[in-house]
Amino acid sequence: MINTRGKAVMKILVVYESTYGFAHDCAQALAEKLTGEVSLKKASDMPDPSGFDCVIAGGSIYMGKVQKALTQYLDRYGESIKKKKYALFLCCGFAENFNTYIDANFDLLAPGAAAIECFGGELRIERMKFFHKMITNMMLRAENGLKPAANPENIDKLAAVINS
C-alpha cells in the first residue's frame, strides 16, 4: 500500500492472546498508536503473517506461561516471523520476573526482536474462575497485598520503535 506522499505504508499484524482482557486491551492500545495498516488478531485465529511487513506478538502470563494458543501460533509461524521486523510483549504483574518469562516463552524469537516490552498487569478478579481467584488471593497474601500495575509508557515505547 502507498500513502498520499508516495511512500510505502507498513502492514503490521498485532497478534495476541488474552485470558481476562488486559492483554487484549494493551494490544488494542498498541494497535491504535501504530502508523501503517494495522491488523489486530487473536493468536487462536491463526492469522497468517506472510502478508505483513511487521509482526508484534504477545499475551499475558499465568503460572509462568503464556496462553497455549499463543505458543501454538509462534511454533507454527515463528520461522516466518523471524524473517520480518518483529516485536514481543508480555503482560505480567511483577516486572522483576519479566526476563525469566521472556526466556521461558519466547526463547527462539527474543534474540532478533526489534523491541521486547513488559506492559505490566492488572488483576481482573471479577472475571476470574474460582480456581484462578483462589490462586490470585494466595499470591496477593504472599506479596503482602502488593498488586500489579499497568505500564502504559511501555506501550508507547514499543510503538515508537515500530513506527521509526
mmCIF file of N, CA and C in Angstrom, residues 19-20 62-63 124-141:
data_model
loop_
_atom_site.group_PDB
_atom_site.id
_atom_site.type_symbol
_atom_site.label_atom_id
_atom_site.label_comp_id
_atom_site.label_asym_id
_atom_site.label_seq_id
_atom_site.Cartn_x
_atom_site.Cartn_y
_atom_site.Cartn_z
ATOM 1 N N THR A 19 -6.528 -13.857 28.506
ATOM 2 C CA THR A 19 -7.450 -14.677 29.289
ATOM 3 C C THR A 19 -8.568 -13.839 29.906
ATOM 4 N N TYR A 20 -8.189 -12.741 30.565
ATOM 5 C CA TYR A 20 -9.194 -11.926 31.250
ATOM 6 C C TYR A 20 -9.313 -10.513 30.698
ATOM 7 N N TYR A 62 0.446 -16.557 33.071
ATOM 8 C CA TYR A 62 -0.246 -17.217 34.170
ATOM 9 C C TYR A 62 0.576 -18.441 34.539
ATOM 10 N N MET A 63 1.005 -18.487 35.779
ATOM 11 C CA MET A 63 1.836 -19.591 36.268
ATOM 12 C C MET A 63 3.097 -19.743 35.406
ATOM 13 N N ARG A 124 -8.015 -8.703 37.224
ATOM 14 C CA ARG A 124 -9.453 -8.540 36.981
ATOM 15 C C ARG A 124 -10.173 -9.704 37.656
ATOM 16 N N ILE A 125 -10.135 -9.653 38.967
ATOM 17 C CA ILE A 125 -10.620 -10.759 39.794
ATOM 18 C C ILE A 125 -12.084 -11.068 39.517
ATOM 19 N N GLU A 126 -12.873 -10.042 39.220
ATOM 20 C CA GLU A 126 -14.302 -10.260 38.970
ATOM 21 C C GLU A 126 -14.554 -11.137 37.740
ATOM 22 N N ARG A 127 -13.585 -11.248 36.841
ATOM 23 C CA ARG A 127 -13.738 -12.069 35.637
ATOM 24 C C ARG A 127 -13.173 -13.484 35.805
ATOM 25 N N MET A 128 -12.454 -13.711 36.894
ATOM 26 C CA MET A 128 -11.740 -14.971 37.066
ATOM 27 C C MET A 128 -12.652 -16.116 37.478
ATOM 28 N N LYS A 129 -12.229 -17.293 37.082
ATOM 29 C CA LYS A 129 -12.877 -18.517 37.536
ATOM 30 C C LYS A 129 -12.450 -18.757 38.985
ATOM 31 N N PHE A 130 -13.191 -19.600 39.665
ATOM 32 C CA PHE A 130 -12.975 -19.824 41.098
ATOM 33 C C PHE A 130 -11.533 -20.192 41.412
ATOM 34 N N PHE A 131 -10.959 -21.149 40.706
ATOM 35 C CA PHE A 131 -9.603 -21.620 40.988
ATOM 36 C C PHE A 131 -8.582 -20.493 40.797
ATOM 37 N N HIS A 132 -8.741 -19.704 39.745
ATOM 38 C CA HIS A 132 -7.824 -18.588 39.496
ATOM 39 C C HIS A 132 -7.970 -17.522 40.585
ATOM 40 N N LYS A 133 -9.195 -17.286 41.058
ATOM 41 C CA LYS A 133 -9.401 -16.333 42.153
ATOM 42 C C LYS A 133 -8.669 -16.797 43.410
ATOM 43 N N MET A 134 -8.768 -18.102 43.690
ATOM 44 C CA MET A 134 -8.143 -18.655 44.870
ATOM 45 C C MET A 134 -6.616 -18.485 44.800
ATOM 46 N N ILE A 135 -6.020 -18.821 43.662
ATOM 47 C CA ILE A 135 -4.570 -18.683 43.488
ATOM 48 C C ILE A 135 -4.157 -17.219 43.561
ATOM 49 N N THR A 136 -4.928 -16.345 42.943
ATOM 50 C CA THR A 136 -4.620 -14.915 42.956
ATOM 51 C C THR A 136 -4.649 -14.365 44.373
ATOM 52 N N ASN A 137 -5.642 -14.754 45.147
ATOM 53 C CA ASN A 137 -5.727 -14.285 46.528
ATOM 54 C C ASN A 137 -4.560 -14.795 47.367
ATOM 55 N N MET A 138 -4.129 -16.032 47.115
ATOM 56 C CA MET A 138 -2.952 -16.566 47.819
ATOM 57 C C MET A 138 -1.706 -15.762 47.434
ATOM 58 N N MET A 139 -1.574 -15.437 46.151
ATOM 59 C CA MET A 139 -0.438 -14.660 45.680
ATOM 60 C C MET A 139 -0.435 -13.271 46.334
ATOM 61 N N LEU A 140 -1.583 -12.640 46.392
ATOM 62 C CA LEU A 140 -1.674 -11.309 46.996
ATOM 63 C C LEU A 140 -1.286 -11.348 48.473
ATOM 64 N N ARG A 141 -1.699 -12.387 49.171
ATOM 65 C CA ARG A 141 -1.305 -12.517 50.581
ATOM 66 C C ARG A 141 0.204 -12.693 50.698
#
